[in-house]
PDB file of C-alpha atoms in Angstrom:
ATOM      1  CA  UNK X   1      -5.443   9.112 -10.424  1.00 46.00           C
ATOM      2  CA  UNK X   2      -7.867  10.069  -7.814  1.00 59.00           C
ATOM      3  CA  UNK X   3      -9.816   6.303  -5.755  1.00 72.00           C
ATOM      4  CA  UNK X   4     -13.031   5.774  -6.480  1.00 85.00           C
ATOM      5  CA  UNK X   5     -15.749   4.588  -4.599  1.00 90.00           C
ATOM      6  CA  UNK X   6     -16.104   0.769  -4.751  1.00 94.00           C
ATOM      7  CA  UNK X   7     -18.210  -0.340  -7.301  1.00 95.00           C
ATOM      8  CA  UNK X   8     -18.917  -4.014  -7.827  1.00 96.00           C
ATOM      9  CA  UNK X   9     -19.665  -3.316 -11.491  1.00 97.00           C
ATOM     10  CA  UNK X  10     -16.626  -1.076 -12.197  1.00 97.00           C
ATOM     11  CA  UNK X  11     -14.675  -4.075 -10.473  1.00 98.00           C
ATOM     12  CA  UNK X  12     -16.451  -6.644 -12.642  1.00 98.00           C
ATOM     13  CA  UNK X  13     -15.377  -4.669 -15.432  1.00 98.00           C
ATOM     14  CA  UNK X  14     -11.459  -4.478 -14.454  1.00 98.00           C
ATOM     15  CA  UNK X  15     -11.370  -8.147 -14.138  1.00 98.00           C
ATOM     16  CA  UNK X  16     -12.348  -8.791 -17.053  1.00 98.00           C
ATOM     17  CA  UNK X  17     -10.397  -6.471 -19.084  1.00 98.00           C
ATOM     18  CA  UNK X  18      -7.386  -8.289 -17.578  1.00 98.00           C
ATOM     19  CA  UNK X  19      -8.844 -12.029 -17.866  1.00 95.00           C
ATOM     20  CA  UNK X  20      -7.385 -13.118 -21.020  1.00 95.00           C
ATOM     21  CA  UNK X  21      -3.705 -12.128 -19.604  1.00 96.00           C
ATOM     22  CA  UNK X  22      -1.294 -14.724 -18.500  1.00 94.00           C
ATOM     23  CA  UNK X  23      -1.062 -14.848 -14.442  1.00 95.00           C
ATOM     24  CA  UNK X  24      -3.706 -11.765 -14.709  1.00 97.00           C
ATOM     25  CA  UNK X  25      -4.204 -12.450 -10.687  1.00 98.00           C
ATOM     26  CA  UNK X  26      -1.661  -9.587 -10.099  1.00 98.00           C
ATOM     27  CA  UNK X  27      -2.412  -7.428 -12.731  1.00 98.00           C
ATOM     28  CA  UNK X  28      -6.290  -7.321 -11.987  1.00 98.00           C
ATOM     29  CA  UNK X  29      -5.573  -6.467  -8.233  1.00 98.00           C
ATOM     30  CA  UNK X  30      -3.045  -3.946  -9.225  1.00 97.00           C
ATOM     31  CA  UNK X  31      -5.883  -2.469 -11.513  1.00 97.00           C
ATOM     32  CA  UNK X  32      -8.527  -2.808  -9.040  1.00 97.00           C
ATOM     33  CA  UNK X  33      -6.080  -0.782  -5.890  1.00 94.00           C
ATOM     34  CA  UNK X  34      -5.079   1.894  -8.673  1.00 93.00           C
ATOM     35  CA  UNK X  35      -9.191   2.395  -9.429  1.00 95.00           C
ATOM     36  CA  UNK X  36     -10.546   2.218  -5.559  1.00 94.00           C
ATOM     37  CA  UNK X  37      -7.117   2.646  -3.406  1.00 90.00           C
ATOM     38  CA  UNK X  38      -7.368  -0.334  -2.348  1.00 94.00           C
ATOM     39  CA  UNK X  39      -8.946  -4.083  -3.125  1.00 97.00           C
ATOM     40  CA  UNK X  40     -12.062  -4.244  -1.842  1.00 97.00           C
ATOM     41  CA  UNK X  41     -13.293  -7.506   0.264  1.00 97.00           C
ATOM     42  CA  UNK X  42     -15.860  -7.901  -2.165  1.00 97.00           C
ATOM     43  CA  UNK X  43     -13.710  -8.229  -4.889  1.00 98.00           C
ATOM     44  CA  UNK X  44     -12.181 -11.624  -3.608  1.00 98.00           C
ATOM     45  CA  UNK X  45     -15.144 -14.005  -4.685  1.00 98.00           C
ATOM     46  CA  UNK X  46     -15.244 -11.694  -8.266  1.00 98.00           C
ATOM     47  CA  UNK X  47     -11.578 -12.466  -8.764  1.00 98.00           C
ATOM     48  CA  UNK X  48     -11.938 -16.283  -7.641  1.00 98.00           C
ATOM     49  CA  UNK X  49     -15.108 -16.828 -10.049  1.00 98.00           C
ATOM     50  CA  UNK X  50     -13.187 -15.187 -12.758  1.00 97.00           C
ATOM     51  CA  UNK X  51      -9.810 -17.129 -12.387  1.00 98.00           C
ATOM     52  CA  UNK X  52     -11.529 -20.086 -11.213  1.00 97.00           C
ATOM     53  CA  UNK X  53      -9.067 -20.173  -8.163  1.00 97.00           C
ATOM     54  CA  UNK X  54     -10.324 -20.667  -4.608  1.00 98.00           C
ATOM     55  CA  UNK X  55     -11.153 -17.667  -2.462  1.00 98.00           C
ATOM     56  CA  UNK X  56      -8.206 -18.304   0.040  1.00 98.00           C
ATOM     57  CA  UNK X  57      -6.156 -18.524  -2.622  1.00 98.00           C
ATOM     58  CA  UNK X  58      -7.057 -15.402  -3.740  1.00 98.00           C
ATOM     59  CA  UNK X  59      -6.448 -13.852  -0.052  1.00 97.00           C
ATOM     60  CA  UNK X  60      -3.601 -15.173   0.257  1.00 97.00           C
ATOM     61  CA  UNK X  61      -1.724 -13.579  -2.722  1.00 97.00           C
ATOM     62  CA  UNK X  62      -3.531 -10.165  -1.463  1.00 97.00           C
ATOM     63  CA  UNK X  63      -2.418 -10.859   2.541  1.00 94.00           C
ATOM     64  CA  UNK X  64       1.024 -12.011   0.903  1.00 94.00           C
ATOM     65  CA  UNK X  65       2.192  -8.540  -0.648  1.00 91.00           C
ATOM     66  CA  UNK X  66       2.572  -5.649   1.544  1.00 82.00           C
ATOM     67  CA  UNK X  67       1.394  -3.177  -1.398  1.00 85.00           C
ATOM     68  CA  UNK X  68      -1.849  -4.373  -1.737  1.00 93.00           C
ATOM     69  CA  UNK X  69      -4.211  -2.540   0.446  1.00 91.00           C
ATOM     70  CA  UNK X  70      -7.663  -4.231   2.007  1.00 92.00           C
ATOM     71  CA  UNK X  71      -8.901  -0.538   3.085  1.00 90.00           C
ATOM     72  CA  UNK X  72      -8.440   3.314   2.074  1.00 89.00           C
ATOM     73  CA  UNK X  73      -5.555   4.734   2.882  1.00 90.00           C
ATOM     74  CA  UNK X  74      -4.844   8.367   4.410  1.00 92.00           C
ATOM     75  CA  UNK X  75      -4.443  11.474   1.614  1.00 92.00           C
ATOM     76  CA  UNK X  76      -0.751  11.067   3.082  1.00 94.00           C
ATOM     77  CA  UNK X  77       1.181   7.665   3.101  1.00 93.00           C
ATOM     78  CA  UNK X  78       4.329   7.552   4.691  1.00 96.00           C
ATOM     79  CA  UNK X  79       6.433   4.518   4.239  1.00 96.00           C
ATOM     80  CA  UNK X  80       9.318   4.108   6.299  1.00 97.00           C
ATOM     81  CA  UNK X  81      12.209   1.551   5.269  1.00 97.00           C
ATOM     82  CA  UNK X  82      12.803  -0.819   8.195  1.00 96.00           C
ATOM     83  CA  UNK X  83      14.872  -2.953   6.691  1.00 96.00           C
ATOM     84  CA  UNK X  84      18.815  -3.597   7.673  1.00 96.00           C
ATOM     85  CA  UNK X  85      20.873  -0.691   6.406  1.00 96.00           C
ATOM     86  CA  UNK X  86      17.748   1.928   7.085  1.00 97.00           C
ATOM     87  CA  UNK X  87      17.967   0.419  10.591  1.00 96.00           C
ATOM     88  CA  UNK X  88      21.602   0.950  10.753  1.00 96.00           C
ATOM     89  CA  UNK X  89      21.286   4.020  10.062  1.00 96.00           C
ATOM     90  CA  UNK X  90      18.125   5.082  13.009  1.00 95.00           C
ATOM     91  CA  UNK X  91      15.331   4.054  10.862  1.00 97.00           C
ATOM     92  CA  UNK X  92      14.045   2.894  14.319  1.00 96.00           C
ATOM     93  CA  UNK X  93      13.888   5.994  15.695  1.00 97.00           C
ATOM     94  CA  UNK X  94      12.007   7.651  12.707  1.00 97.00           C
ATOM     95  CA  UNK X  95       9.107   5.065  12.935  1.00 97.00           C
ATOM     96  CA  UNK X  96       8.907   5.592  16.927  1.00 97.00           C
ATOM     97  CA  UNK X  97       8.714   9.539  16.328  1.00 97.00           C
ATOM     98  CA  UNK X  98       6.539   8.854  13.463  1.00 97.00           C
ATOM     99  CA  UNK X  99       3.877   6.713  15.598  1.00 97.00           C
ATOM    100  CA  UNK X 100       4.634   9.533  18.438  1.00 97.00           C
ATOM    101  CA  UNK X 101       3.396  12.380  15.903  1.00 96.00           C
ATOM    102  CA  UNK X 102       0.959  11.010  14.161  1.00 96.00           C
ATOM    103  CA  UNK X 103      -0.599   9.256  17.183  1.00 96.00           C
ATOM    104  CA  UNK X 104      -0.338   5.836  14.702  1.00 96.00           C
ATOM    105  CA  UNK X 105       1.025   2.453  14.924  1.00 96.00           C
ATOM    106  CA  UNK X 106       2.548   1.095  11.379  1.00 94.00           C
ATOM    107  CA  UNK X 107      -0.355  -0.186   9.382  1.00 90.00           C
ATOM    108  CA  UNK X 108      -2.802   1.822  10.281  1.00 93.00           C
ATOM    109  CA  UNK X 109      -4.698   5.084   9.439  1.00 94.00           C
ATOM    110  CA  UNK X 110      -5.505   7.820  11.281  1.00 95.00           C
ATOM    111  CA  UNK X 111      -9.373   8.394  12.211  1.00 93.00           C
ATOM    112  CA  UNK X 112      -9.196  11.322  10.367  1.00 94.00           C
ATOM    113  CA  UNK X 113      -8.076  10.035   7.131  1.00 91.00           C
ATOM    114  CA  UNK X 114      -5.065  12.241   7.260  1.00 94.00           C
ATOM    115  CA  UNK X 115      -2.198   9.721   7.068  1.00 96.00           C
ATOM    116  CA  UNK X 116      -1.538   6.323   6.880  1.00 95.00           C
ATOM    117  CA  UNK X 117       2.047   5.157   8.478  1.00 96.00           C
ATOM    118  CA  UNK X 118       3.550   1.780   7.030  1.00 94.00           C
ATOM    119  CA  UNK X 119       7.067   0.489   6.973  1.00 94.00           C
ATOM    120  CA  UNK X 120       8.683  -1.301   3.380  1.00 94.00           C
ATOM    121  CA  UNK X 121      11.128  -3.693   3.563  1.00 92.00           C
ATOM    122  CA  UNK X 122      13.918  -2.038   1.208  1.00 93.00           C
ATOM    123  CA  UNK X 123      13.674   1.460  -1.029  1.00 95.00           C
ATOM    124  CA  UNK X 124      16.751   0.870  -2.874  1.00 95.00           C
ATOM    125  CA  UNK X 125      18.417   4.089  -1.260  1.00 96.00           C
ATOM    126  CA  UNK X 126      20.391   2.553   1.104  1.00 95.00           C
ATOM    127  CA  UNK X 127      23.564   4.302   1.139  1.00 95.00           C
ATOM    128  CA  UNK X 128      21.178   7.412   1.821  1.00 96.00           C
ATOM    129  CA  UNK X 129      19.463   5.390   4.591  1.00 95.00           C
ATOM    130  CA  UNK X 130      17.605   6.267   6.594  1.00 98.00           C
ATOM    131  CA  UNK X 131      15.069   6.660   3.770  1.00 97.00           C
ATOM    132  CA  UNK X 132      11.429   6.651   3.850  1.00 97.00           C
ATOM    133  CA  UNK X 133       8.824   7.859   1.080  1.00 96.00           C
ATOM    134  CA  UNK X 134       5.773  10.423   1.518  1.00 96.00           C
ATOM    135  CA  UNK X 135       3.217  10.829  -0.582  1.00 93.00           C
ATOM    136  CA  UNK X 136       6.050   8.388  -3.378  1.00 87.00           C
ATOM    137  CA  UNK X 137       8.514  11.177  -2.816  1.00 95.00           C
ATOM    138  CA  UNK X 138      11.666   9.288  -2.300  1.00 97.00           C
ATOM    139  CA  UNK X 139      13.472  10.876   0.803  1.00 97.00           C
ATOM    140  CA  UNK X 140      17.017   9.797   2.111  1.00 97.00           C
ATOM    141  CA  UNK X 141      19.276  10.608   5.314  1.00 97.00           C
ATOM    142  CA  UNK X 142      16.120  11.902   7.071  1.00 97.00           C
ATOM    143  CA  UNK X 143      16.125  12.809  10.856  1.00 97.00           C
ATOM    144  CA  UNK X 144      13.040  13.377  12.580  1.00 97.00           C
ATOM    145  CA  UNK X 145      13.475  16.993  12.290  1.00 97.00           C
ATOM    146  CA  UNK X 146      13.970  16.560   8.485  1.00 96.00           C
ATOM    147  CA  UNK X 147      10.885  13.804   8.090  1.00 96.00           C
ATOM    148  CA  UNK X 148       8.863  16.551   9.864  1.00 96.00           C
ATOM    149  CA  UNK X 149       9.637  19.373   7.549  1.00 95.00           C
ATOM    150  CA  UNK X 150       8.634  16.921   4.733  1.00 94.00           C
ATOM    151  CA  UNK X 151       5.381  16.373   6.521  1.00 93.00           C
ATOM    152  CA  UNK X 152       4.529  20.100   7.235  1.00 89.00           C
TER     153      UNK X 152
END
């Protein structure tokens, strides 16, 4: 599904078809990043009104998981698995040619919209590690010649 433009209505409308669930926090920012790409400042004091839940409270489940996004992403995401075994295996190396290339730092975007660069803290490929994913294309025992072709 292609992001929208935020829309505080269209948001409005998302939280409430996920009120009446149990814990519907999550679910309601999971629908709200698959409709915009990502969840929207303005969405905090919707989703605190609606839950009755403090507005810190609601930035701090957003703040404390790494897949929520506060802005648009790049048309690209690459996510590059910095966790033990990846780094074992030169993960390190990947995100330092990565930020080289792309001219990026992990978490951000380029100015161009073209990619964004994060690192995840486990893919579940680790005996194919390194790994990293682009664009959700799972991709293991990458070198940065390899990464590159998958880029291209």
């Amino acid at each position: 599904m292609t992001a929208i433009d935020w829309n505080a209505e269209r948001a409005r409308a998302i939280i409430e078809s996920h009120r009446a669930l149990r814990g519907a926090l999550l679910p309601m920012l999971h629908a709200l990043q698959e409709e915009f790409g990502y969840v929207d400042q303005a969405a905090v004091p919707l989703l605190a009104a609606a839950l009755n839940l403090s507005q810190a409270e609601i930035h701090g489940v957003i703040s404390f998981y790494h897949e929520f996004r506060q802005s648009r992403s790049g048309r690209h995401v690459v996510k590059v698995c910095v966790a033990e075994a990846c780094q074992a295996r030169g993960s390190d190396t990947l995100v330092e040619h990565l930020k080289a290339k792309l001219g990026l730092d992990l978490g951000q975007t380029g100015s161009d919209g073209a990619f964004t660069l994060e690192a995840v803290y486990c893919l579940g490929n680790c005996a194919l590690g390194p790994s990293a994913l682009v664009d959700d294309r799972l991709l293991g025992r990458l070198s940065p010649a390899r990464l590159d072709g998958a880029l291209a």
